[in-house]
Short mmCIF file of C-alpha atoms and ligand atoms in Angstrom, two decimals:
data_model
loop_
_atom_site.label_atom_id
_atom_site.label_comp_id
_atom_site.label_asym_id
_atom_site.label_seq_id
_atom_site.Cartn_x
_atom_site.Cartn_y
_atom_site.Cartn_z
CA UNK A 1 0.00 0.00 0.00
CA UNK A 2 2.69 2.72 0.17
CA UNK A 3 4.50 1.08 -2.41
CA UNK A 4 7.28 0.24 -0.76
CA UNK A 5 8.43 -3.04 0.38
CA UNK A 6 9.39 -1.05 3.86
CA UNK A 7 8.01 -2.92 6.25
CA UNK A 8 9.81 -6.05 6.47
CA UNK A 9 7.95 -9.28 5.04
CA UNK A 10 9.08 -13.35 5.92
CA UNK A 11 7.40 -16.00 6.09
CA UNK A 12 8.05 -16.50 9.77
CA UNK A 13 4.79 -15.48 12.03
CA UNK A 14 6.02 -12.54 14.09
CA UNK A 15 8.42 -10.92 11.59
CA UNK A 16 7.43 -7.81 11.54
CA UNK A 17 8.28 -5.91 15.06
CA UNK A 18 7.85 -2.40 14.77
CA UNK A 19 4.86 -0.66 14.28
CA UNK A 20 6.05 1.43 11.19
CA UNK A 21 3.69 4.86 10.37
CA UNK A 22 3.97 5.66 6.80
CA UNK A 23 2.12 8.32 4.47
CA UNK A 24 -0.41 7.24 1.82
CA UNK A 25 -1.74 9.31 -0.67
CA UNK A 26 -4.21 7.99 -2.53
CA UNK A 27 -7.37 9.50 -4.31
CA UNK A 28 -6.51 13.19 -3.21
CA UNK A 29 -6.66 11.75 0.20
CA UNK A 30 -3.37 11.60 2.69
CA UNK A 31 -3.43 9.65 5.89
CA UNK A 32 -0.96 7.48 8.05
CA UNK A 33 -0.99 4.24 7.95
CA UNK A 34 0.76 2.20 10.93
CA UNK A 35 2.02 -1.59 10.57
CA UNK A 36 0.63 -3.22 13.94
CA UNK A 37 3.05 -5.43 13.76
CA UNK A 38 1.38 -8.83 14.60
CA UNK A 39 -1.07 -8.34 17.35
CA UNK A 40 -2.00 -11.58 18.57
CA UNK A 41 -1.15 -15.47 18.12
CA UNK A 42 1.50 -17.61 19.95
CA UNK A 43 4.40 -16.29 19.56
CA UNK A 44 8.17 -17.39 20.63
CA UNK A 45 9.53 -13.96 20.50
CA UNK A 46 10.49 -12.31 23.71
CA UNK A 47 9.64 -9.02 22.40
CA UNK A 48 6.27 -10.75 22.11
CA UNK A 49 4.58 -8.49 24.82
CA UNK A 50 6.26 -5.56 23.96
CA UNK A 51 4.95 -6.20 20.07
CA UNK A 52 1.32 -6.20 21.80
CA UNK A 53 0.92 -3.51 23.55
CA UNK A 54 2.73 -1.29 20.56
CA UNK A 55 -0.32 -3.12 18.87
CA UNK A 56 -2.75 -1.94 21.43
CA UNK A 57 -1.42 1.89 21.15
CA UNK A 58 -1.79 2.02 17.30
CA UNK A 59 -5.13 0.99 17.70
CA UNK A 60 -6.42 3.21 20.55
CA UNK A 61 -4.81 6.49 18.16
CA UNK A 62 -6.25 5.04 14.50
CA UNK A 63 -9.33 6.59 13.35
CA UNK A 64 -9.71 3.30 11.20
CA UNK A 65 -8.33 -0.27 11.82
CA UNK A 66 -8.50 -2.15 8.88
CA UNK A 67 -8.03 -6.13 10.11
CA UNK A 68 -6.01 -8.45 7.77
CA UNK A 69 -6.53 -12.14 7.73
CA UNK A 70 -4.80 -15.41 6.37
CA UNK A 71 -7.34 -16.48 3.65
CA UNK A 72 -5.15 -19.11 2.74
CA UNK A 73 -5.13 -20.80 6.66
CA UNK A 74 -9.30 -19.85 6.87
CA UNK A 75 -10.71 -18.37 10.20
CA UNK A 76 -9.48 -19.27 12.99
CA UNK A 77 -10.40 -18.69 16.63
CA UNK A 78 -7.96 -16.05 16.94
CA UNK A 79 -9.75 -13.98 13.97
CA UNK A 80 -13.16 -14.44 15.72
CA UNK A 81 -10.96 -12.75 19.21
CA UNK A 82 -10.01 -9.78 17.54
CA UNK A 83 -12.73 -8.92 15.35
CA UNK A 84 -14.80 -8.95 18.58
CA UNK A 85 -12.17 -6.91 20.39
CA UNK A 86 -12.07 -4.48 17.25
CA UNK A 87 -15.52 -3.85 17.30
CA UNK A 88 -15.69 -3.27 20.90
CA UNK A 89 -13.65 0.01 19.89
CA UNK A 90 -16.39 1.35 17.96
CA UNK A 91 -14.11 2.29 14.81
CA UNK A 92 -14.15 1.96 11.68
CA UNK A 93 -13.06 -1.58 10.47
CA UNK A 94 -12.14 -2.79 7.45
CA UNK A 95 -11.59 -6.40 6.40
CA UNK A 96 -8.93 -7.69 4.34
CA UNK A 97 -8.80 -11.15 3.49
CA UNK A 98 -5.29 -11.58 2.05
CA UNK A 99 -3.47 -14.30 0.31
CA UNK A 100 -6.63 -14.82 -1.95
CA UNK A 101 -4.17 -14.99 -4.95
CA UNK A 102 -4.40 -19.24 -3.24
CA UNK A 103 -7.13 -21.31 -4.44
CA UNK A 104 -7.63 -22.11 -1.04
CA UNK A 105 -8.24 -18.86 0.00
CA UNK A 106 -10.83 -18.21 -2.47
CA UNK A 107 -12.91 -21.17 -1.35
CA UNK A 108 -12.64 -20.15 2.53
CA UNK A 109 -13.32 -16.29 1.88
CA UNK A 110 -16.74 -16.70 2.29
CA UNK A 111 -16.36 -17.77 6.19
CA UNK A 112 -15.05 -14.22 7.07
CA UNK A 113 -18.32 -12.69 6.54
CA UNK A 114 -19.23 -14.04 10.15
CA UNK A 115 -16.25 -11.60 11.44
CA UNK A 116 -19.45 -8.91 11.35
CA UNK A 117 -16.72 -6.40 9.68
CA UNK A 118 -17.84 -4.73 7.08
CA UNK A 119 -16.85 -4.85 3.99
CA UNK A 120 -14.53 -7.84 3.27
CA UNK A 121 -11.98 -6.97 0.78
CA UNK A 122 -10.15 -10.55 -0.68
CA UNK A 123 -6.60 -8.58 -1.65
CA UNK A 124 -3.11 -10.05 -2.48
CA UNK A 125 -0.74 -8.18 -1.27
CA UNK A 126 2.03 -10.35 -2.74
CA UNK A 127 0.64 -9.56 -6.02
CA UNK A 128 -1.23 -6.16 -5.16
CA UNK A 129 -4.49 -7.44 -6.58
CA UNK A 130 -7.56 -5.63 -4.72
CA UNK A 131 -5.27 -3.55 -3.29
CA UNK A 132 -6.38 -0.43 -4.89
CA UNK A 133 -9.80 -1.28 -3.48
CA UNK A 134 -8.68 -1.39 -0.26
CA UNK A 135 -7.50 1.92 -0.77
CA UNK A 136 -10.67 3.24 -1.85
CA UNK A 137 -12.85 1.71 0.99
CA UNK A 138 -9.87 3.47 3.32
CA UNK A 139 -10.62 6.69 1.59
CA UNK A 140 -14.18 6.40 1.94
CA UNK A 141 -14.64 5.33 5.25
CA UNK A 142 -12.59 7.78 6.39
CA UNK A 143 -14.56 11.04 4.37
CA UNK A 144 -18.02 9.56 6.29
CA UNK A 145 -16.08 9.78 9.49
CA UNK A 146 -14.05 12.97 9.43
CA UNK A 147 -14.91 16.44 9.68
CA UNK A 148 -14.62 18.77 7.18
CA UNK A 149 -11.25 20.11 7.61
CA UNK A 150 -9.60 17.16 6.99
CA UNK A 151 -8.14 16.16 3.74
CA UNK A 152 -9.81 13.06 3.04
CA UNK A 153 -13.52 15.19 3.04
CA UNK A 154 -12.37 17.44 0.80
CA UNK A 155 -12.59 15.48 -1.73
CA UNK A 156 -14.34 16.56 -4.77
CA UNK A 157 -18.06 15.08 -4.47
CA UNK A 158 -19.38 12.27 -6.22
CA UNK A 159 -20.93 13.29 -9.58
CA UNK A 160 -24.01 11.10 -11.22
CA UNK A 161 -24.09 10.92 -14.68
CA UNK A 162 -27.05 10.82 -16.16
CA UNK A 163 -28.32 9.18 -20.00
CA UNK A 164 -31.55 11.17 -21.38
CA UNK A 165 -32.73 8.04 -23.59
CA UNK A 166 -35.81 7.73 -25.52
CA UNK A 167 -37.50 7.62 -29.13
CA UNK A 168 -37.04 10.61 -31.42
CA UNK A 169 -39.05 13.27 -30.41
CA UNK A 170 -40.11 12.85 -27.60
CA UNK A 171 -38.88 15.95 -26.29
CA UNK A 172 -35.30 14.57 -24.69
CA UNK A 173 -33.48 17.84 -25.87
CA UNK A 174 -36.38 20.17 -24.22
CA UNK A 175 -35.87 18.18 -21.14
CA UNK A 176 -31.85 18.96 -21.07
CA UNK A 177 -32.45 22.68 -21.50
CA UNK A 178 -35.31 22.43 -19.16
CA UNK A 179 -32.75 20.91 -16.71
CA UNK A 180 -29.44 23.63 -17.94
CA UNK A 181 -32.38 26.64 -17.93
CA UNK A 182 -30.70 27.62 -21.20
CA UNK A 183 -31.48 26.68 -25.22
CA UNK A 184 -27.90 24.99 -25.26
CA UNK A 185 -29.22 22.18 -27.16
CA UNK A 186 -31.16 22.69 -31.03
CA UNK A 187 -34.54 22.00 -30.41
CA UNK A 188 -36.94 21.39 -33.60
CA UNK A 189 -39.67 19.46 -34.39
CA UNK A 190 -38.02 17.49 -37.32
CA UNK A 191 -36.92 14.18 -36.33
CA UNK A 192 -33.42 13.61 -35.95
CA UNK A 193 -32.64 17.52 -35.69
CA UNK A 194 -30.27 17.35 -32.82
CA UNK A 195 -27.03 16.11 -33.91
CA UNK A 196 -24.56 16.02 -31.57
CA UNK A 197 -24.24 14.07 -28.09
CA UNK A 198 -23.72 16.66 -25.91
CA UNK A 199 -22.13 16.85 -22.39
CA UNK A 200 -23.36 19.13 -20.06
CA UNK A 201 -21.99 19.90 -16.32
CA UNK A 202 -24.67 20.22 -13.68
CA UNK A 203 -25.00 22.03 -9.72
CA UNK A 204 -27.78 21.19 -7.92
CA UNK A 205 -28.29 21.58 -4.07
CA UNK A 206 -24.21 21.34 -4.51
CA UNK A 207 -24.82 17.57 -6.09
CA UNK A 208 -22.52 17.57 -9.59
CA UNK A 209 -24.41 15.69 -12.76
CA UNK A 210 -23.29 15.46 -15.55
CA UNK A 211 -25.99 14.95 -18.71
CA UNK A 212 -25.24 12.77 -21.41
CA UNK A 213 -28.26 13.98 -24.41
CA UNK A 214 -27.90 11.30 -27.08
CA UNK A 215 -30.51 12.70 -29.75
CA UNK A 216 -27.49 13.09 -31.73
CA UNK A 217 -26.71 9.50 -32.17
CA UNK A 218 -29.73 8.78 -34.61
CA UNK A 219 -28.72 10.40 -38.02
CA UNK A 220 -31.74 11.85 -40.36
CA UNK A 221 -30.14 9.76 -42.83
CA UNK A 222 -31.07 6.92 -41.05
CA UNK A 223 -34.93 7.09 -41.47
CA UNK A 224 -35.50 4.60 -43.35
CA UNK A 225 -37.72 1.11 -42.43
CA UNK A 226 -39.11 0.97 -38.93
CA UNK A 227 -36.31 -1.88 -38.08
CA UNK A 228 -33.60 0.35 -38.96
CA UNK A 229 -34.75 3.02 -37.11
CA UNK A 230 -35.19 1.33 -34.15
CA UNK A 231 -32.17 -0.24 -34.67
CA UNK A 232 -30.07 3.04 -34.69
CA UNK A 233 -31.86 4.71 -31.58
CA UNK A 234 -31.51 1.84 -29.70
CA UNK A 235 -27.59 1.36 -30.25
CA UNK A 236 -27.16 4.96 -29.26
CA UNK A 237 -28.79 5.23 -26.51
CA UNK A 238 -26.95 1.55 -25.52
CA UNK A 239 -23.95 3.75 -25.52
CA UNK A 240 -24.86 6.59 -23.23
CA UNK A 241 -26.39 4.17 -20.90
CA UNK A 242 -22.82 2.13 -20.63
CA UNK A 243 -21.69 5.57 -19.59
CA UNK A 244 -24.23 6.45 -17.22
CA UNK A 245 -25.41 5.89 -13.00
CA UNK A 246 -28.95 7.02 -14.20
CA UNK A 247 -31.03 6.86 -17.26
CA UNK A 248 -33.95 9.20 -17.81
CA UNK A 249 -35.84 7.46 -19.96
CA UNK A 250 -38.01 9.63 -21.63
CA UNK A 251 -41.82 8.62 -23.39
CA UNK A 252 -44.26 10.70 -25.24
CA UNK A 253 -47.24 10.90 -22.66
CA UNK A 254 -49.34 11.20 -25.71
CA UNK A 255 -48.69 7.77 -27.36
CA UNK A 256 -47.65 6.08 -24.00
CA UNK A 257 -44.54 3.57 -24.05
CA UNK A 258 -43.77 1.36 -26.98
CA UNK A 259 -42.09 -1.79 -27.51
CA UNK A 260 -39.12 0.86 -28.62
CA UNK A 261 -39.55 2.20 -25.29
CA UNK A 262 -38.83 -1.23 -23.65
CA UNK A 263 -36.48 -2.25 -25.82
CA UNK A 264 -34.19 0.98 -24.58
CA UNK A 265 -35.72 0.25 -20.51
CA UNK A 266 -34.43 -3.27 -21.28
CA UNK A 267 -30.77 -2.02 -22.00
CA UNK A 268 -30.76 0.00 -18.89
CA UNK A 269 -31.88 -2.78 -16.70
CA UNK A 270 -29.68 -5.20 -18.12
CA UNK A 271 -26.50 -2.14 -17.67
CA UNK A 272 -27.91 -2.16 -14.18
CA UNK A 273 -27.95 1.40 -14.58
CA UNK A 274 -30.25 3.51 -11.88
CA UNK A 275 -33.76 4.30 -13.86
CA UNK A 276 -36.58 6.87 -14.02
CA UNK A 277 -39.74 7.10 -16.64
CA UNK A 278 -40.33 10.48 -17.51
CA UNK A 279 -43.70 10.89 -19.10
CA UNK A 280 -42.67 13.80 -20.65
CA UNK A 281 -45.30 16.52 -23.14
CA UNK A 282 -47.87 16.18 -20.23
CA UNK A 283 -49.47 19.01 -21.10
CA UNK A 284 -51.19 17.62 -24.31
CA UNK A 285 -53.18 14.96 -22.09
CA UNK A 286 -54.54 16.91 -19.26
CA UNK A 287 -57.82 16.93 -21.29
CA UNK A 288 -57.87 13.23 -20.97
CA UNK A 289 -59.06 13.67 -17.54
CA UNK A 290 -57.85 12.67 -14.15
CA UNK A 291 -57.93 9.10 -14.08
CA UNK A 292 -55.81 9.38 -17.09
CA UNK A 293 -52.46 9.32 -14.89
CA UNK A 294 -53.62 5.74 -13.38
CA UNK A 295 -54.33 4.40 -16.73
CA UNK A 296 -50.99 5.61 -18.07
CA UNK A 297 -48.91 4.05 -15.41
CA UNK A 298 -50.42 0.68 -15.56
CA UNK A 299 -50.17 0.53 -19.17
CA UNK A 300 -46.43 1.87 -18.54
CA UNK A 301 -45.43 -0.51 -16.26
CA UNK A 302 -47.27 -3.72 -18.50
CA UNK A 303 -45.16 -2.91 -20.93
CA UNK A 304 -42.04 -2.70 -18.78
CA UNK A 305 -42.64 -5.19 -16.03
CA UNK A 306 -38.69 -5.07 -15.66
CA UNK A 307 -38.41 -1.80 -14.60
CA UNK A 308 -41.26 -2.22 -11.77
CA UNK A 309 -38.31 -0.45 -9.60
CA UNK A 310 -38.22 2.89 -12.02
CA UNK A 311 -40.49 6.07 -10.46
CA UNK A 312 -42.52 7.64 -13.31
CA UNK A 313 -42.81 10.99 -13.59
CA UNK A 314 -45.26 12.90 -15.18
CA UNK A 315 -43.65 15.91 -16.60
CA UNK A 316 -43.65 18.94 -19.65
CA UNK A 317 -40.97 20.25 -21.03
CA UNK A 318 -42.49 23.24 -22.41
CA UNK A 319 -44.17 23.86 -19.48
CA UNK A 320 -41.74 23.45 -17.28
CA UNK A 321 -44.69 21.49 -14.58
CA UNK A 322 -42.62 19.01 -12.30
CA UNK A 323 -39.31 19.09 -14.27
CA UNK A 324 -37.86 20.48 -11.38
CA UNK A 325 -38.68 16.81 -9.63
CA UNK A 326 -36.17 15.13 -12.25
CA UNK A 327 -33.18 16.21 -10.66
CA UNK A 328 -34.71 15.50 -7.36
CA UNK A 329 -35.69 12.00 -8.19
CA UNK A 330 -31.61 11.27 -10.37
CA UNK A 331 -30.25 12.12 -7.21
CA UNK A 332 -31.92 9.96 -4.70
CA UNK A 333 -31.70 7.55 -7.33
CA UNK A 334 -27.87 7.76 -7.81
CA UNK A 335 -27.35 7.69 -3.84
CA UNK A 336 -29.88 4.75 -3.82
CA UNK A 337 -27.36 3.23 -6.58
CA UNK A 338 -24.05 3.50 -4.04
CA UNK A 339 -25.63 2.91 -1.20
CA UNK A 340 -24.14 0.49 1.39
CA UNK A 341 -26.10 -1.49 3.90
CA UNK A 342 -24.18 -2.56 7.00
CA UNK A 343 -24.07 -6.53 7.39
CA UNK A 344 -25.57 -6.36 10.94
CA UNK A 345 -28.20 -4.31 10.02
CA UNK A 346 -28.92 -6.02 6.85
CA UNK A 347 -28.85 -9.74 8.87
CA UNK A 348 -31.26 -8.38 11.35
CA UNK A 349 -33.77 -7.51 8.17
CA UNK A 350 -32.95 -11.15 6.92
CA UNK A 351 -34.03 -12.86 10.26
CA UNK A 352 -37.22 -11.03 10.50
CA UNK A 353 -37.93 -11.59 7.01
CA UNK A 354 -37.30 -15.07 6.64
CA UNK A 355 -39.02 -16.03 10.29
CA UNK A 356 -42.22 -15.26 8.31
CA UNK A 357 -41.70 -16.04 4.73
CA UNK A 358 -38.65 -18.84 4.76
CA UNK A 359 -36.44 -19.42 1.65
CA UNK A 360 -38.13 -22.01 -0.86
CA UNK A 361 -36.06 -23.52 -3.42
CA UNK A 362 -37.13 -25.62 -6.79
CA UNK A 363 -35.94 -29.23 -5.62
CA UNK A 364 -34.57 -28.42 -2.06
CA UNK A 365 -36.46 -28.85 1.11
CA UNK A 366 -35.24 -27.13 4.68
CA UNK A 367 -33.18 -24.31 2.90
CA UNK A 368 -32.04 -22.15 5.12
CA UNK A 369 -29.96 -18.32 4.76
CA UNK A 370 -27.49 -18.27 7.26
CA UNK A 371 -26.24 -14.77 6.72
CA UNK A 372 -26.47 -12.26 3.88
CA UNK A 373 -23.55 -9.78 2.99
CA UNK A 374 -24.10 -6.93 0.27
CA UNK A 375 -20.86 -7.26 -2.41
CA UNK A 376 -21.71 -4.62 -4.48
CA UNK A 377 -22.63 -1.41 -5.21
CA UNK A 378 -24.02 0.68 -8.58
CA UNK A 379 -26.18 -1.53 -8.72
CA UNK A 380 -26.63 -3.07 -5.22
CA UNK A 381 -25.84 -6.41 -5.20
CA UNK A 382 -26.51 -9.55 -1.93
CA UNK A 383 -25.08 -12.22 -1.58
CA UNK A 384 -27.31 -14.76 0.51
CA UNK A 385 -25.44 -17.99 2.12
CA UNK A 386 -26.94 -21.09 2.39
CA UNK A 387 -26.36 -24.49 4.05
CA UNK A 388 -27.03 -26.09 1.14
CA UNK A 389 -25.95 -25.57 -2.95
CA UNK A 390 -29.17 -23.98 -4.40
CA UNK A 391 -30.92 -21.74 -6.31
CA UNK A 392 -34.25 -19.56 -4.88
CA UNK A 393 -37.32 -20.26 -6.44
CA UNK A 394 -38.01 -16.89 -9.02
CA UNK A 395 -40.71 -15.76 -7.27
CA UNK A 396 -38.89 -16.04 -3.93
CA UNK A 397 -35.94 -14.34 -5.20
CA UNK A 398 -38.58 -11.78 -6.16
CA UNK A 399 -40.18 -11.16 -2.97
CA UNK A 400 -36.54 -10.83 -1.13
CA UNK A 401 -35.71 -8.21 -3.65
CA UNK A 402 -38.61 -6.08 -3.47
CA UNK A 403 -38.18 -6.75 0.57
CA UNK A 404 -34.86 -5.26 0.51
CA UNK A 405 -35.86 -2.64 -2.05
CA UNK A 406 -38.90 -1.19 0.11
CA UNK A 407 -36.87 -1.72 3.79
CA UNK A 408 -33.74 -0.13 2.63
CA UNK A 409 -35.37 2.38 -0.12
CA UNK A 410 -33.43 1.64 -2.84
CA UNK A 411 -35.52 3.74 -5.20
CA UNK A 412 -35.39 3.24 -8.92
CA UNK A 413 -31.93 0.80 -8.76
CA UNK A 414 -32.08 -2.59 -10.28
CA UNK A 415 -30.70 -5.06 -7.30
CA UNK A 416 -28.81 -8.12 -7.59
CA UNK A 417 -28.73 -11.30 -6.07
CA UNK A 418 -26.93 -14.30 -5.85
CA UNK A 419 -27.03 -17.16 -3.52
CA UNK A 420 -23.73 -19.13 -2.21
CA UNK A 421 -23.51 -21.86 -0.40
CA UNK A 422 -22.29 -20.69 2.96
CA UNK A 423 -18.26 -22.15 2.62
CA UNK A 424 -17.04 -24.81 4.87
CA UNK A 425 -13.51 -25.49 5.36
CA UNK A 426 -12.21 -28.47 3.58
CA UNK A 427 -15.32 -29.34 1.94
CA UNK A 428 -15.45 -27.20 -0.97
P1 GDP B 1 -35.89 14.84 -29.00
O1 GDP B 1 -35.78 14.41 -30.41
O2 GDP B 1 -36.33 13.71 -28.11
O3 GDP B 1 -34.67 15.51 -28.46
O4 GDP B 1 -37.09 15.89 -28.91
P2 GDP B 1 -37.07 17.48 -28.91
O5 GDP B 1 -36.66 18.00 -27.59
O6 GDP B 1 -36.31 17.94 -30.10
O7 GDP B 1 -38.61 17.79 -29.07
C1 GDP B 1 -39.34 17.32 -30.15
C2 GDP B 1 -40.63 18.17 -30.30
O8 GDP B 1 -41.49 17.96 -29.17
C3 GDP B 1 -40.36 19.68 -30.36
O9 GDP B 1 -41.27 20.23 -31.28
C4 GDP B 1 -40.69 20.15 -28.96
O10 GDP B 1 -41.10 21.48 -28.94
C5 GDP B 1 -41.81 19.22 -28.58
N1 GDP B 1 -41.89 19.05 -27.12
C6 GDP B 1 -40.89 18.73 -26.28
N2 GDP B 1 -41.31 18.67 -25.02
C7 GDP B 1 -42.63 18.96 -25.04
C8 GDP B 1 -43.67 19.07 -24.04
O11 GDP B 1 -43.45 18.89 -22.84
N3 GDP B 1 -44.91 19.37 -24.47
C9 GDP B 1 -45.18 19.59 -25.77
N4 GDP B 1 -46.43 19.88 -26.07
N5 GDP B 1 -44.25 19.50 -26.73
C10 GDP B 1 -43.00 19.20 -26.39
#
């Protein structure tokens, strides 16, 4: 990690007897990190006690402890000891599961989840892989915790982008001035008019966006058979939503959404991009009376039954009514995207949740989730352990997505899930 080979590394448990501070910079972001220098475990070496409480010092002045263990030896008691000590502290922990270059390692890496640390990070620091992510998850955990004088919080702020998808014409560049409050982008009424993707930078309640418009990707020379044209919008718009944390996915309120429509929703659910429906030109059906709104959405969401997670709004471009709540809506969405649910909290959910509705399984009776970690974030993604090799049954998976979806609020973010069987030394 400071890209050194400082601290000195052998084979022998108990090498390493100083606890050496060293600066990191990484991401903008400069802190001290401090060796330990072997905490715990047997030990021959007289300095053994000595090595300890040095130990116990550069924990009781760290603002994060980040604990490393042997993936390639599994847990051990001695793992379980610490961790429990660690969190006793109340800091910020980190787990590293190192050595997971080993095959070994890889199959026992599940088993640390039961440390309760959150998140577990498989590295190698022999061959650096994952280290860069451990530097990240430093970086971050330390900008929640510290003020904002320090160095690591004044980092520049996340920034969303965002993908304005849709057909032609259904008002996508309207929308982006709507949301610059300036005619940057050519607005006409002539299919295919815009012609350029354009980039725009974006403040809002000090949030950064950045807006991707991709009316430009469909040339007019391109009109030709319905296929074609379909097929052009739709490869577009594929690339903006590669690029993007949200997709705005824009629909003529006066035609509703079309199998174009879902062909483009499809992309962004498959991307696992963040998602909202604008409805956009709602001004030419407020004549269609008020139940109108109803009937729109649940034609809207038959036709997309993928994106049941997506919020639709009902906006108008000209107008301007509730364009100001697309911004609003990206936002939570793209927070909803990163978010990260500690495992405690998020095995406490999972008890109560399967108490009343238990895991069923095609094939597999008395399946039972031992523990649940999230993995992933943008989009959110849960792993769910097992005491046996499974699969959920669809619908069950179903019902413990939209559970975590509606406990946890992820608004508008595809989730993922897979289930593991829960590791067991030796076996597997
Ligand atoms: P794009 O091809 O999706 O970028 O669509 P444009 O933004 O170029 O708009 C296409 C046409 O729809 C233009 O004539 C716009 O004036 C019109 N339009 C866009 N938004 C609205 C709206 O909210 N209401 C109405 N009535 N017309 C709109």
């Amino acid at each position: 990690m400071t890209g050194s080979r400082r601290a000195i590394v052998n084979a022998t448990a108990g090498t390493t007897r100083d606890s050496l501070a060293r600066p990191v910079t990484w991401g903008g972001a400069a802190f001290q990190l401090l060796d330990s220098g072997g905490l715990y475990g047997a030990s021959e070496d007289p300095l053994h006690e000595l090595v300890v409480r040095q130990g116990q010092r550069a924990i009781a002045g760290a603002d994060l402890i980040v604990l490393v263990t042997d993936g390639r030896e599994g847990l051990v008691g001695g793992d379980q000891t610490i961790a429990r000590e660690l969190r006793e502290t109340g800091k910020p922990l980190l787990l590293a599961v190192n050595k997971t270059d080993d095959k070994r390692a890889r199959d026992s890496s599940t088993d640390f989840y039961t440390l309760g640390i959150d998140p577990v990070l498989e590295i190698s620091a022999e061959h650096g892989t994952g280290v860069a992510e451990l530097l990240d998850a430093i970086v971050d955990r330390l900008g929640e915790v510290s003020g904002p004088q320090s160095p690591v919080a004044s980092q520049e702020p996340e920034e969303t982008t965002v993908a304005i998808v849709g057909r032609p014409n259904v008002g996508k560049s309207s929308l982006v001035n709507r949301l610059l409050h300036e005619e940057r982008v050519l607005v006409s009424d002539m299919p295919g008019t815009t012609r350029d993707a354009i980039d725009s930078p974006l403040t809002w309640h000090h949030r950064r966006f950045r807006i991707v418009d991709t009316a430009g990707m469909r040339r007019p020379g391109r009109v030709a058979t319905g296929g074609q044209i379909e097929w052009v919008s739709v490869a577009g718009a594929k690339k903006a939503i590669g690029d993007a944390d949200v997709v705005v996915l824009v629909v003529d309120a006066s035609t509703g959404a079309t199998e174009q429509d879902a062909a483009i929703g499809g992309e962004a659910d498959r991307a696992g991009r963040g998602v909202v429906i604008v409805a956009n030109k709602w001004d030419l059906v407020k004549d269609r009376g008020p139940k109108y709104s109803q009937v729109f959405d649940e034609e809207t969401r038959h036709r997309m039954r993928f994106l049941d997670y997506a919020p639709i709004l009902h906006v108008s471009a000209m107008t301007g009514e509730r364009a100001p709540k697309i911004l609003e809506t990206i936002d939570k969405i793209g927070e909803a995207r990163r978010r990260k649910i500690p495992t405690p909290k998020l095995n406490k959910f999972l008890a109560e949740v399967t108490a009343a509705n238990p895991p069923t399984s095609p094939g597999r009776k008395h399946v039972r989730i031992m523990y649940a970690a999230q993995v992933g974030v943008a989009p959110p993604k849960f792993v769910f352990f097992t005491n046996v090799a499974t699969t959920f049954h669809f619908s069950y998976e179903r019902f413990l997505v939209n559970q975590l979806r509606s406990f946890f609020d992820f608004l508008g973010t595809p989730i993922r899930v897979e289930v593991r069987r829960r590791g067991k030394k030796g076996v597997n």
